[in-house]
CSV table of C-alpha atoms and ligand atoms in Angstrom, one decimal:
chain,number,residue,atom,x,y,z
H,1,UNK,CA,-0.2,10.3,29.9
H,2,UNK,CA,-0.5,6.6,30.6
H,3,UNK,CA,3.1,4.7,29.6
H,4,UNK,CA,2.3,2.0,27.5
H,5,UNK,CA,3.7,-1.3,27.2
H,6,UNK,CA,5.9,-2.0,24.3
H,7,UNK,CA,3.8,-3.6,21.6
H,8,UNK,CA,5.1,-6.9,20.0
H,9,UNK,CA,2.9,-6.7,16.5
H,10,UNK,CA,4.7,-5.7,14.0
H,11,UNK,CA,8.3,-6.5,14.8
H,12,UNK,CA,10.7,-8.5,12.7
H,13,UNK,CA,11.9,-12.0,13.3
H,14,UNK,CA,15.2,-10.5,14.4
H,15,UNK,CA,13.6,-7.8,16.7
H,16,UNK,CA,10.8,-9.9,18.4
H,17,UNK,CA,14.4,-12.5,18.8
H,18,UNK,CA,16.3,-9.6,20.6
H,19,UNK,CA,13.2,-9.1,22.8
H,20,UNK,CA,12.9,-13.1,24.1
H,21,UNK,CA,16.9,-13.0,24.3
H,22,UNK,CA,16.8,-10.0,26.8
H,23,UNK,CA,13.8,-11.8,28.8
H,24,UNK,CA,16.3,-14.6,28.9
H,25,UNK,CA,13.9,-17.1,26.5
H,26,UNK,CA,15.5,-19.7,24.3
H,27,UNK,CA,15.5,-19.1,20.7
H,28,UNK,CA,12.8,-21.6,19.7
H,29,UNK,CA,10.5,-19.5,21.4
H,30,UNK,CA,10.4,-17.0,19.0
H,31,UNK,CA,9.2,-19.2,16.9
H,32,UNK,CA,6.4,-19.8,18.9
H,33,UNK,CA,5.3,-16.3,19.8
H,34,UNK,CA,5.8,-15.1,15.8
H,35,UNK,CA,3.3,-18.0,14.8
H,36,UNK,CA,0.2,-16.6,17.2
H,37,UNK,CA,0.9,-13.3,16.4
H,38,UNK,CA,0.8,-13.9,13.0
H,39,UNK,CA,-0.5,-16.9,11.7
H,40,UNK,CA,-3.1,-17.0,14.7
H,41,UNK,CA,-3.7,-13.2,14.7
H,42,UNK,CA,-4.0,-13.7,18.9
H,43,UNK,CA,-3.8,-10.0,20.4
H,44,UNK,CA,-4.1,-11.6,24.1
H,45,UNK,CA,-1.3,-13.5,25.8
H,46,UNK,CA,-3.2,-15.8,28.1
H,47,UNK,CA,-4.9,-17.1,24.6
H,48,UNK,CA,-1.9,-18.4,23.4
H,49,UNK,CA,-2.1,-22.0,24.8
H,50,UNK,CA,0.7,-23.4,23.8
H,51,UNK,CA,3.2,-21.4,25.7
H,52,UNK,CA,3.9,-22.0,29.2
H,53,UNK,CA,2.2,-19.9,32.0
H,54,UNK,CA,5.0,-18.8,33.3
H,55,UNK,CA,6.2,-16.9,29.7
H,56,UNK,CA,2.8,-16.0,29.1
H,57,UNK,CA,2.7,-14.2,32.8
H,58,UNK,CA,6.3,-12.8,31.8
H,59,UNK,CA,5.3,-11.5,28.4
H,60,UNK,CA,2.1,-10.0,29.6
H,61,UNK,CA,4.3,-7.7,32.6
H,62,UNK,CA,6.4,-6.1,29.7
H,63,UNK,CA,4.9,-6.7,26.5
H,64,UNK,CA,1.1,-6.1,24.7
H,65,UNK,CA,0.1,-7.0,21.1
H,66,UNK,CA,-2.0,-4.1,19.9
H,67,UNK,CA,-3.3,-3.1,16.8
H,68,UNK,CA,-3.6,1.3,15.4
H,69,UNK,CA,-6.9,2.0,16.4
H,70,UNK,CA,-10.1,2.3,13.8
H,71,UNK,CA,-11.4,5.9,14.2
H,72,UNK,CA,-14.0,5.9,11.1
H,73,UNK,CA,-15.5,2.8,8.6
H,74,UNK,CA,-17.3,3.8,6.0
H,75,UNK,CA,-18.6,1.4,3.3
H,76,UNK,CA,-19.5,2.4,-0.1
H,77,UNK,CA,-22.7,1.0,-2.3
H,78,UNK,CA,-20.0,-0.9,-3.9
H,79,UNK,CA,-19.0,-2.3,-0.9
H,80,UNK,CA,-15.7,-1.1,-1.1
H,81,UNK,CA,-14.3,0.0,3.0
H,82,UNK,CA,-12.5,2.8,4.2
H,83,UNK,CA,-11.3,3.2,7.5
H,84,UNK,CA,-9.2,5.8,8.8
H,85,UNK,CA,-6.3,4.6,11.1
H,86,UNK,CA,-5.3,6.4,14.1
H,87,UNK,CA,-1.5,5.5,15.1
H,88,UNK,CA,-0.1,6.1,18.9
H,89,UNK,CA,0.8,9.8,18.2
H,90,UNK,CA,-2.8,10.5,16.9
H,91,UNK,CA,-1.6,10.9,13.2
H,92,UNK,CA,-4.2,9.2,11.0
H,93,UNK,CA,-3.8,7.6,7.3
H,94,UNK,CA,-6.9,5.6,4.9
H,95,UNK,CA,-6.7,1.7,4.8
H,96,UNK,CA,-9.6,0.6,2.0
H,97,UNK,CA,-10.3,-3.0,1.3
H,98,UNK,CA,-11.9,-3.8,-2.3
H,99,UNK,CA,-13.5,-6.7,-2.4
H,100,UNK,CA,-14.2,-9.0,-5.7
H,101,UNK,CA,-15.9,-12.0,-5.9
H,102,UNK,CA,-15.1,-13.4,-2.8
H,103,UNK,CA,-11.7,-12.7,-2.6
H,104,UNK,CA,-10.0,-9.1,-2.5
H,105,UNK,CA,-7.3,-6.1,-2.1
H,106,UNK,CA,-6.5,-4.0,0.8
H,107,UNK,CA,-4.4,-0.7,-0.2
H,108,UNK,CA,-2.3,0.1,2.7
H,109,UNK,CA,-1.0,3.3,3.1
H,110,UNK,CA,2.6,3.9,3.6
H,111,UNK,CA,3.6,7.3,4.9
H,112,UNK,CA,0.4,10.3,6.5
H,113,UNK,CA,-0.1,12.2,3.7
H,114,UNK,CA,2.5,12.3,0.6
H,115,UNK,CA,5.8,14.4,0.2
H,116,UNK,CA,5.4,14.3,-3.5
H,117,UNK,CA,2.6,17.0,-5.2
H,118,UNK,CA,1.0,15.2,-7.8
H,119,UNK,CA,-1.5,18.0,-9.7
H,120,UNK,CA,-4.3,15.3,-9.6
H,121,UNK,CA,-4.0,13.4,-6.4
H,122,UNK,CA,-5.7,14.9,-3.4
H,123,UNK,CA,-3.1,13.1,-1.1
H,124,UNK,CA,-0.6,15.2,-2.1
H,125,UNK,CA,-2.5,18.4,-0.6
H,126,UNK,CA,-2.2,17.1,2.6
H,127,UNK,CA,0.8,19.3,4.1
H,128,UNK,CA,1.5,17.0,7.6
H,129,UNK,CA,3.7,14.3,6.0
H,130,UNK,CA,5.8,11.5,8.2
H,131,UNK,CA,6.7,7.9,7.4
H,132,UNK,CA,4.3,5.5,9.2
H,133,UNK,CA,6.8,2.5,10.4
H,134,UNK,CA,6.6,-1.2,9.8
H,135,UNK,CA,4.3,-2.0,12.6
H,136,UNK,CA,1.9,0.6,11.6
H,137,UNK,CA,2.1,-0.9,8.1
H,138,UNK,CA,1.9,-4.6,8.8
H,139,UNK,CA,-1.3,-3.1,11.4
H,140,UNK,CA,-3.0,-1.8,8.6
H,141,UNK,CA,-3.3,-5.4,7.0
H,142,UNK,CA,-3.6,-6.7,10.2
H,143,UNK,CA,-6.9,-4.4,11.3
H,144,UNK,CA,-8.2,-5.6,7.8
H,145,UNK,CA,-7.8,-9.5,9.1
H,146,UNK,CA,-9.3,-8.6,12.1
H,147,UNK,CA,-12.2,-7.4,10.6
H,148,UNK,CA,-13.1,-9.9,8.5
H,149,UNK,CA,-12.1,-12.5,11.4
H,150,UNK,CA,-10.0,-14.0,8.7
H,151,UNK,CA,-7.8,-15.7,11.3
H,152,UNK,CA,-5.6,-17.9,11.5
H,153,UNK,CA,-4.3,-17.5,8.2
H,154,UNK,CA,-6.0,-19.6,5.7
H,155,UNK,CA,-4.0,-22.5,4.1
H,156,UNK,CA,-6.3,-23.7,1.5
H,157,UNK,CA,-5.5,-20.2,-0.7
H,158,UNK,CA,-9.6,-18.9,-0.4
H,159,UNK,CA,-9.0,-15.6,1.3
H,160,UNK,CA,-11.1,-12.9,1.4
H,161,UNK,CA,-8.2,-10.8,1.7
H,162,UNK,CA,-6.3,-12.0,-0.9
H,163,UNK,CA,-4.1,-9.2,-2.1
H,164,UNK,CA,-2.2,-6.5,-1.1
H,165,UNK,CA,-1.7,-2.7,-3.2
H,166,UNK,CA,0.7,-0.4,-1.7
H,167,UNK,CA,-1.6,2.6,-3.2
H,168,UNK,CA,-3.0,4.1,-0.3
H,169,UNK,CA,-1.2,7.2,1.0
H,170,UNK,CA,2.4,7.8,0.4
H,171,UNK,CA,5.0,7.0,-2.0
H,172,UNK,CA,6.1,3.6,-0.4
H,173,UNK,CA,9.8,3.8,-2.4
H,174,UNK,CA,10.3,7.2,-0.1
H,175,UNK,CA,9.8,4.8,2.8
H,176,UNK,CA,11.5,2.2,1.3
H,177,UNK,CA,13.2,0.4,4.7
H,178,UNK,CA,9.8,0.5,6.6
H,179,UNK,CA,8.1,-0.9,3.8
H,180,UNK,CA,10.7,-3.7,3.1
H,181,UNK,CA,10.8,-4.7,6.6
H,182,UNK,CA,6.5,-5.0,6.5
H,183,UNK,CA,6.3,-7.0,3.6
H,184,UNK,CA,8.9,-8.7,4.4
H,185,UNK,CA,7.1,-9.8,7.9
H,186,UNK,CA,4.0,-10.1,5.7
H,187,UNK,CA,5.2,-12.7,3.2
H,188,UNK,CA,6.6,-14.7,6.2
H,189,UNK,CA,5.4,-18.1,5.1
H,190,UNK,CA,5.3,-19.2,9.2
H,191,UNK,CA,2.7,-16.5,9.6
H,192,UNK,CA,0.2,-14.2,7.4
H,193,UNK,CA,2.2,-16.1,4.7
H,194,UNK,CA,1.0,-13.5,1.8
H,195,UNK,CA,2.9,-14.1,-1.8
H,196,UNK,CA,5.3,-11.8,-3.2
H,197,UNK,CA,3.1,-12.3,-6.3
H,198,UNK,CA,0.0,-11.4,-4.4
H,199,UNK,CA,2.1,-7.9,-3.5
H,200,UNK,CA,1.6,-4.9,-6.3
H,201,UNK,CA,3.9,-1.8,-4.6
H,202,UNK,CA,3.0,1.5,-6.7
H,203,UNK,CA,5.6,4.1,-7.5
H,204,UNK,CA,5.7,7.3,-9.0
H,205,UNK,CA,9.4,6.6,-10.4
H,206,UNK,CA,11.7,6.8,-7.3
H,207,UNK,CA,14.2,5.8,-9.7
H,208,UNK,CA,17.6,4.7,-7.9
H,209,UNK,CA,15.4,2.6,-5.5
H,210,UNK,CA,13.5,0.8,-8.6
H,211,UNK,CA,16.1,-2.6,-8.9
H,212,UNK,CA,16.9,-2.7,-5.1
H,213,UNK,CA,13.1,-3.3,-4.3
H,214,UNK,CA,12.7,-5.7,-7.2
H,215,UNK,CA,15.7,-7.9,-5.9
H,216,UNK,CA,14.9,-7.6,-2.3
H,217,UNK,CA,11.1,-7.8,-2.3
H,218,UNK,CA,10.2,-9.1,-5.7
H,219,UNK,CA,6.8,-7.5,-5.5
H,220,UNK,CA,4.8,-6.6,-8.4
H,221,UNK,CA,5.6,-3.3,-9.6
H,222,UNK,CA,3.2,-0.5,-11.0
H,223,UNK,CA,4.5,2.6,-12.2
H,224,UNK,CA,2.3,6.0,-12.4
H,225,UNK,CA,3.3,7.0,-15.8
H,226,UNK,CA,0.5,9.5,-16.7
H,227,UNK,CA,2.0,11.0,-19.3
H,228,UNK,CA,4.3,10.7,-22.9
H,229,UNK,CA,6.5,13.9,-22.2
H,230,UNK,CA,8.5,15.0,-20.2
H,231,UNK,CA,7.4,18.5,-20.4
H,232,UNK,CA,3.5,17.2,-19.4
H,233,UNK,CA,4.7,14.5,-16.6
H,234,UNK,CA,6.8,17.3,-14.8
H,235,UNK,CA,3.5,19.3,-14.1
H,236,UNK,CA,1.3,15.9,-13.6
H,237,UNK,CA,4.2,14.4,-11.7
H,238,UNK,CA,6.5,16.7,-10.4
H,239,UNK,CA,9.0,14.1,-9.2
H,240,UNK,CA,9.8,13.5,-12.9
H,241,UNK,CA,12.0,16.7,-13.3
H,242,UNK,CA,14.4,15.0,-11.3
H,243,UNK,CA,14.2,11.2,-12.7
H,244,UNK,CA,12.4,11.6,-16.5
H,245,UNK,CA,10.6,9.1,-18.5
H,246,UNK,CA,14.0,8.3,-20.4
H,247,UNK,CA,15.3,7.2,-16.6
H,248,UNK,CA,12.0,5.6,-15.4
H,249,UNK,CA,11.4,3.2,-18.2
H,250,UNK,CA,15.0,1.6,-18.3
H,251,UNK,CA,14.8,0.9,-14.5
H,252,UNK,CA,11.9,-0.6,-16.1
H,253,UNK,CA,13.5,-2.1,-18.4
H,254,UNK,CA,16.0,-3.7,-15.8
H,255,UNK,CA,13.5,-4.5,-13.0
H,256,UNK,CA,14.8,-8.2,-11.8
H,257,UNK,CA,11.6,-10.6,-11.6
H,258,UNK,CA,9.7,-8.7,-15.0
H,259,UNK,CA,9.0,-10.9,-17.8
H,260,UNK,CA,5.9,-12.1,-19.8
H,261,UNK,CA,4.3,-13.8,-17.2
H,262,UNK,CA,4.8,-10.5,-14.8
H,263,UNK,CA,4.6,-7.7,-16.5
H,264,UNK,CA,4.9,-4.1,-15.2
H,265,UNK,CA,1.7,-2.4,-14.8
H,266,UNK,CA,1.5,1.1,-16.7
H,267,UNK,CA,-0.9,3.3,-14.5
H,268,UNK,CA,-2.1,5.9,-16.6
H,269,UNK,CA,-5.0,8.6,-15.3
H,270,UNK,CA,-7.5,9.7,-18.0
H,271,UNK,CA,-7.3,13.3,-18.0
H,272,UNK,CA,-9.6,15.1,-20.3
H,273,UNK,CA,-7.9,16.9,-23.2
H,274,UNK,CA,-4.8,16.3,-21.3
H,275,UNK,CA,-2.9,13.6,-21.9
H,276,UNK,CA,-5.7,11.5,-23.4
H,277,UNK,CA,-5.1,12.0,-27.6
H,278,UNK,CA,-4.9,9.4,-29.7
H,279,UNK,CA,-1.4,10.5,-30.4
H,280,UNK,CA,-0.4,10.3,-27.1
H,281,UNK,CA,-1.7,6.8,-26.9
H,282,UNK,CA,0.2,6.1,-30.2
H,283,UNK,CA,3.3,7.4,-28.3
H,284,UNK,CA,2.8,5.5,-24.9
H,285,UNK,CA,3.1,2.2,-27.2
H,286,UNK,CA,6.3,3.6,-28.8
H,287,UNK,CA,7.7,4.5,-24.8
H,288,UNK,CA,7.0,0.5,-23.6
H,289,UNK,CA,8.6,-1.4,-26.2
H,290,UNK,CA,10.6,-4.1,-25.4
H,291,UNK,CA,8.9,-3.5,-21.9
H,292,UNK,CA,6.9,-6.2,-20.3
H,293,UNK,CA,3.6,-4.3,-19.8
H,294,UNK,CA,0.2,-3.8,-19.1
H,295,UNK,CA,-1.7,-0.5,-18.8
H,296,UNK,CA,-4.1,0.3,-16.8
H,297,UNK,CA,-6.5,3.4,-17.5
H,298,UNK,CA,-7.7,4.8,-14.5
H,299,UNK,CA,-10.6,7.4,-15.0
H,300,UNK,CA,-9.4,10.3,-13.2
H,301,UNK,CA,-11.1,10.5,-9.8
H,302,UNK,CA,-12.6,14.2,-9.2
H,303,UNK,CA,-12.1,16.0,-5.6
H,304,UNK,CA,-13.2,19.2,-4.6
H,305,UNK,CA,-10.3,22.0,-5.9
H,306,UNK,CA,-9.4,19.8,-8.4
H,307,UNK,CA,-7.8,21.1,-11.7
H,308,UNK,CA,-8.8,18.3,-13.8
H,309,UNK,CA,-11.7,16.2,-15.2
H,310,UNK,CA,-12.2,12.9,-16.2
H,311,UNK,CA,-11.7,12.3,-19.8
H,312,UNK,CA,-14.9,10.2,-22.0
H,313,UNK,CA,-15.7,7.3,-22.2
H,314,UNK,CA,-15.5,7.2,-26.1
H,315,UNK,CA,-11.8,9.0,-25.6
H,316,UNK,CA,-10.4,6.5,-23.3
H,317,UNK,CA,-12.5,3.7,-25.7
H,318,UNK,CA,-10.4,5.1,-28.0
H,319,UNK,CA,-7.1,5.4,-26.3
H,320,UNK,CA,-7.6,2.0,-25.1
H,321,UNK,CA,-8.0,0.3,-28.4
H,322,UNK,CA,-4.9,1.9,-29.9
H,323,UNK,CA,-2.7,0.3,-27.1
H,324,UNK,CA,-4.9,-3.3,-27.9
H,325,UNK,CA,-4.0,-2.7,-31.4
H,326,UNK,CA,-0.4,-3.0,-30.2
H,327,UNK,CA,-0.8,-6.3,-28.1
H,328,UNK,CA,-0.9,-4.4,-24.8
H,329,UNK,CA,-3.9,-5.3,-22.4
H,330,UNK,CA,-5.3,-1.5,-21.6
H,331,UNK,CA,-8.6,-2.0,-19.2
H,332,UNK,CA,-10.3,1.0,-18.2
H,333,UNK,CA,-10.4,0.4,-14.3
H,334,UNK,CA,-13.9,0.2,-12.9
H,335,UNK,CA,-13.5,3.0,-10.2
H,336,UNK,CA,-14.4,1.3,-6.6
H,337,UNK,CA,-15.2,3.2,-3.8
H,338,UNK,CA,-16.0,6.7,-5.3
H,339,UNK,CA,-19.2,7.6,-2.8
H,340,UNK,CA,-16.8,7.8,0.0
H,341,UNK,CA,-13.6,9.4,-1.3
H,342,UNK,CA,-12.2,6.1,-1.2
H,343,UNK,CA,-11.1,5.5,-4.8
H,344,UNK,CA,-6.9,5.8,-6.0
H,345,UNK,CA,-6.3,9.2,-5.7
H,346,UNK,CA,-8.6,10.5,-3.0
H,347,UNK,CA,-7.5,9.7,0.3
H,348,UNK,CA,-6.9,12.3,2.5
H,349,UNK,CA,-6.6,12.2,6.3
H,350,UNK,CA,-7.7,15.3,8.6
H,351,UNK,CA,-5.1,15.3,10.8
H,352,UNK,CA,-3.8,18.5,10.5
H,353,UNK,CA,-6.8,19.5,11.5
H,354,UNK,CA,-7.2,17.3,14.1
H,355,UNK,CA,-3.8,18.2,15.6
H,356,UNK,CA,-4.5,21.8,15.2
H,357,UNK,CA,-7.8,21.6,17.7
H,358,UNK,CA,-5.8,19.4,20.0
H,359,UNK,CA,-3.3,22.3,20.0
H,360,UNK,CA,-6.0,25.6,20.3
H,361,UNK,CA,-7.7,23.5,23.3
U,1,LIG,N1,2.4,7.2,-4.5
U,1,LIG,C1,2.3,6.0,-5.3
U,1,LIG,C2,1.2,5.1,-4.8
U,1,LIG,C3,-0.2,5.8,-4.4
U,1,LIG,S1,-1.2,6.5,-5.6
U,1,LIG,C4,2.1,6.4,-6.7
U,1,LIG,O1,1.9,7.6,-7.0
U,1,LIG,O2,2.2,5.5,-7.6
U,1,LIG,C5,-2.0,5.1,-6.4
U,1,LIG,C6,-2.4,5.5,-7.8
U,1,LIG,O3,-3.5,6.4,-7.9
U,1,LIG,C7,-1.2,6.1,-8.6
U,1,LIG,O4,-1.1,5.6,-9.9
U,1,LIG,C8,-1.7,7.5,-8.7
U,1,LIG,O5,-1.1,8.2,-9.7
U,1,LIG,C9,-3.2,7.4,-8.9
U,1,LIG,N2,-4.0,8.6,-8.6
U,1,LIG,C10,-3.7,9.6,-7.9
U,1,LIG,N3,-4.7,10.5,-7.9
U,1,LIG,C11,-5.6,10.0,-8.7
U,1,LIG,C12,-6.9,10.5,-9.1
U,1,LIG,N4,-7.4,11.6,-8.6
U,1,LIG,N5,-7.7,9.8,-9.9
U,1,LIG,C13,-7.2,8.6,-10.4
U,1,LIG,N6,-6.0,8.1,-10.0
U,1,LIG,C14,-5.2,8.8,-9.2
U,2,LIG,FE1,2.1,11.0,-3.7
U,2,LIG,FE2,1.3,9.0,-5.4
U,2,LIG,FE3,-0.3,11.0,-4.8
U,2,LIG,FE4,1.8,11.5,-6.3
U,2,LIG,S1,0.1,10.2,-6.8
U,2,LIG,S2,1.1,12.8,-4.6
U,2,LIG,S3,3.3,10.1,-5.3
U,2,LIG,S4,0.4,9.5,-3.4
C-alpha cells in the first residue's frame, strides 16, 4: 500500500495552524494557505503564486490537497446529479446537487449509511454505518465546486451552488462534532464563505443536541416529523421512542435563531392511508402552534422492498389546504432526481457489497 501524504483540505483554521507551527511557518501564513484552499479551490501547491517557493517546495514534501474520489455521476432528466463518493478507506456515501434556475443545493451526506431505521427511508437499510469526518464532509461540497468550476468563490452572491442541505445520508446530529467543525470551515467568510442562512441541517429529533447546534451553527433547521402520534412516529421513526413528539417540538419551541423570518421547516412524507387523513393534518396544526413553521410535504419516494406508497395527489391536495387554512405554507415538494434513486430518501451506497468482494478476492 502506497503511504500517502497527509492531506491539508478539510482541516480547521486551528489544525492547518498547528501544521505551519510544526513546519516552523509564521502565523500569517495560515492565512494565506486557508485562502487558496478555500476561496481559490487550488488542489496544486506550485499554483499558489503568492507563497514563496521555498514554502511551496516545503508544503509539497509533506503535505497534498486532495479531494474523495468520484466513483459514479449520474444525471437525471431533471438534471438533478448523483455521484457516489469514495473516501480513503474505500467506504462510499451519495452527494446530489439540485439545480434551480441558475442557482442550486447540494445535499451532503454526513455519516455511510444511517444508524437510525426509518420504515421508509432506504438509507437506513444500509447495515455498514461510520461517521464520515470533517474533511470528507467539507470534500463533498468541495467535489461539487470542482465540478462546476465554480472557483474561486464568487463574491457577487450568483452561485450555482448556492445552498447547502445536510439530507444526504446519515443523521448529521449523530455526527454532530464532525459536522460542526465542516460547516463551520464552510461558512468561513475568508474562504467558501457560504451563509449560515444558506445552511438547512435535517434531523430526525436528536433531541438533547437540538439548542447546542442552533447556538453554535445557527443553521436552518428541518425536522422529519412524519407523523401526529407517538404510537405512529415510533414505527415511521424509531428514534421517537426515545425522544417523543411532546420532547421534539419544545426543543422546537426553544431553538435559538427561530422566529417569523426563519421558521422551522416541518418535513412530513405522504404516506398513503398512513398518516395522510385529514384529521391528522387537523392535528399537525394543533402540534406547531406557537411554532415558527413551515411544512413541507414530501411525496413518499418508493424503493424496491419498500412497505409504503405514495399517498394522492388529491389527499395530499387536501392535507395541504387544511394546514393553508391555518396560515402555514405546506408545498407539496416537486420530487427531483427520482430516475436515478437520487431523491430524499433513496440513497443508498453499495459498499458492503463492495467490501465484501474486496474481502472473497
Ligand atoms: N437523517 C436526517 C436527514 C436525511 S433524510 C433526517 O432524517 O432528517 C432527508 C429527508 O428525507 C428526511 O426528512 C427524511 O425523513 C426524508 N425521507 C427519507 N426517506 C424518504 C422517502 N423514501 N421518501 C421521501 N422522503 C424520505
Ligand atoms: Fe437515517 Fe434520516 Fe433515513 Fe431516518 S430518514 S434512516 S434518520 S437518514
Amino acid at each position: 500500500m502506497t503511504i500517502r501524504l497527509k492531506n491539508l483540505a478539510g482541516l480547521s483554521r486551528n489544525e492547518l495552524s498547528a501544521e505551519l507551527n510544526a513546519m516552523g511557518e509564521k502565523p500569517f501564513r495560515t492565512k494565506q494557505l486557508w485562502h487558496w484552499i478555500y476561496h481559490q479551490g487550488e488542489t496544486n501547491f506550485d499554483q499558489m503564486t503568492s507563497l514563496s517557493k521555498s514554502f511551496r517546495m516545503a508544503l509539497a514534501e509533506r503535505y497534498e490537497v486532495r479531494r474523495p474520489k468520484i466513483s459514479d455521476t449520474q444525471t437525471s432528466k431533471d438534471q438533478t446529479k448523483k455521484w457516489l463518493i469514495r473516501f480513503e478507506d474505500q467506504q462510499e456515501a451519495e452527494t446530489v446537487y439540485i439545480p434551480e434556475n441558475g442557482r442550486g443545493a447540494v445535499c451532503i451526506s454526513s455519516q455511510v449509511g444511517c444508524t437510525l431505521t426509518c420504515t421508509f427511508c432506504r438509507t437506513g437499510t444500509q447495515k455498514l454505518v461510520r461517521n464520515l469526518t470533517a474533511p470528507e464532509i467539507v470534500g463533498q461540497f468541495m467535489l461539487a465546486r470542482d465540478f462546476y468550476g465554480e472557483w474561486p468563490t464568487p463574491t457577487d452572491g450568483g452561485r450555482l451552488i448556492s445552498n447547502i442541505v445536510m439530507m444526504g445520508m446519515g443523521e448529521p446530529l449523530l455526527n454532530y462534532r464532525n459536522v460542526v467543525k465542516a460547516l463551520t470551515i464552510i461558512m468561513d467568510n475568508e474562504g467558501i464563505a457560504l451563509s449560515k442562512r444558506r445552511i438547512t441541517l435535517s434531523t430526525s429529533g436528536i433531541v438533547p443536541v437540538m439548542h447546542q447546534c442552533g447556538e453554535e451553527l445557527g443553521v436552518n433547521l428541518a425536522v422529519s416529523l412524519h407523523a401526529v402520534r407517538d404510537d405512529l412516529r415510533d414505527i415511521l421513526v424509531p428514534i421517537n421512542r426515545r425522544y417523543p413528539i411532546a420532547d421534539l417540538l419544545s426543543a422546537c419551541r426553544t431553538y435559538p435563531g427561530a422566529n417569523n423570518a426563519r421558521r422551522i421547516t416541518f418535513e412530513y412524507v405522504m404516506l398513503k392511508g398512513v398518516n395522510d387523513s385529514d384529521a391528522d393534518a387537523r392535528e399537525l396544526v394543533r402540534l406547531l402552534r406557537n411554532i415558527p413553521a413551515k411544512v413541507n410535504l414530501i411525496p413518499f419516494n418508493a424503493w424496491e422492498g419498500a412497505p409504503y406508497k405514495c399517498s394522492s395527489k388529491t389527499r395530499m391536495k387536501s392535507f395541504a389546504e387544511i394546514l393553508n387554512a391555518s396560515g402555514y405554507s405546506a408545498p407539496i415538494r416537486i420530487p427531483r432526481g427520482r430516475d436515478i434513486l437520487a431523491a430524499c430518501g433513496q440513497l443508498k451506497s453499495a459498499t458492503e457489497r463492495t467490501l465484501n468482494v474486496k474481502t472473497v478476492l
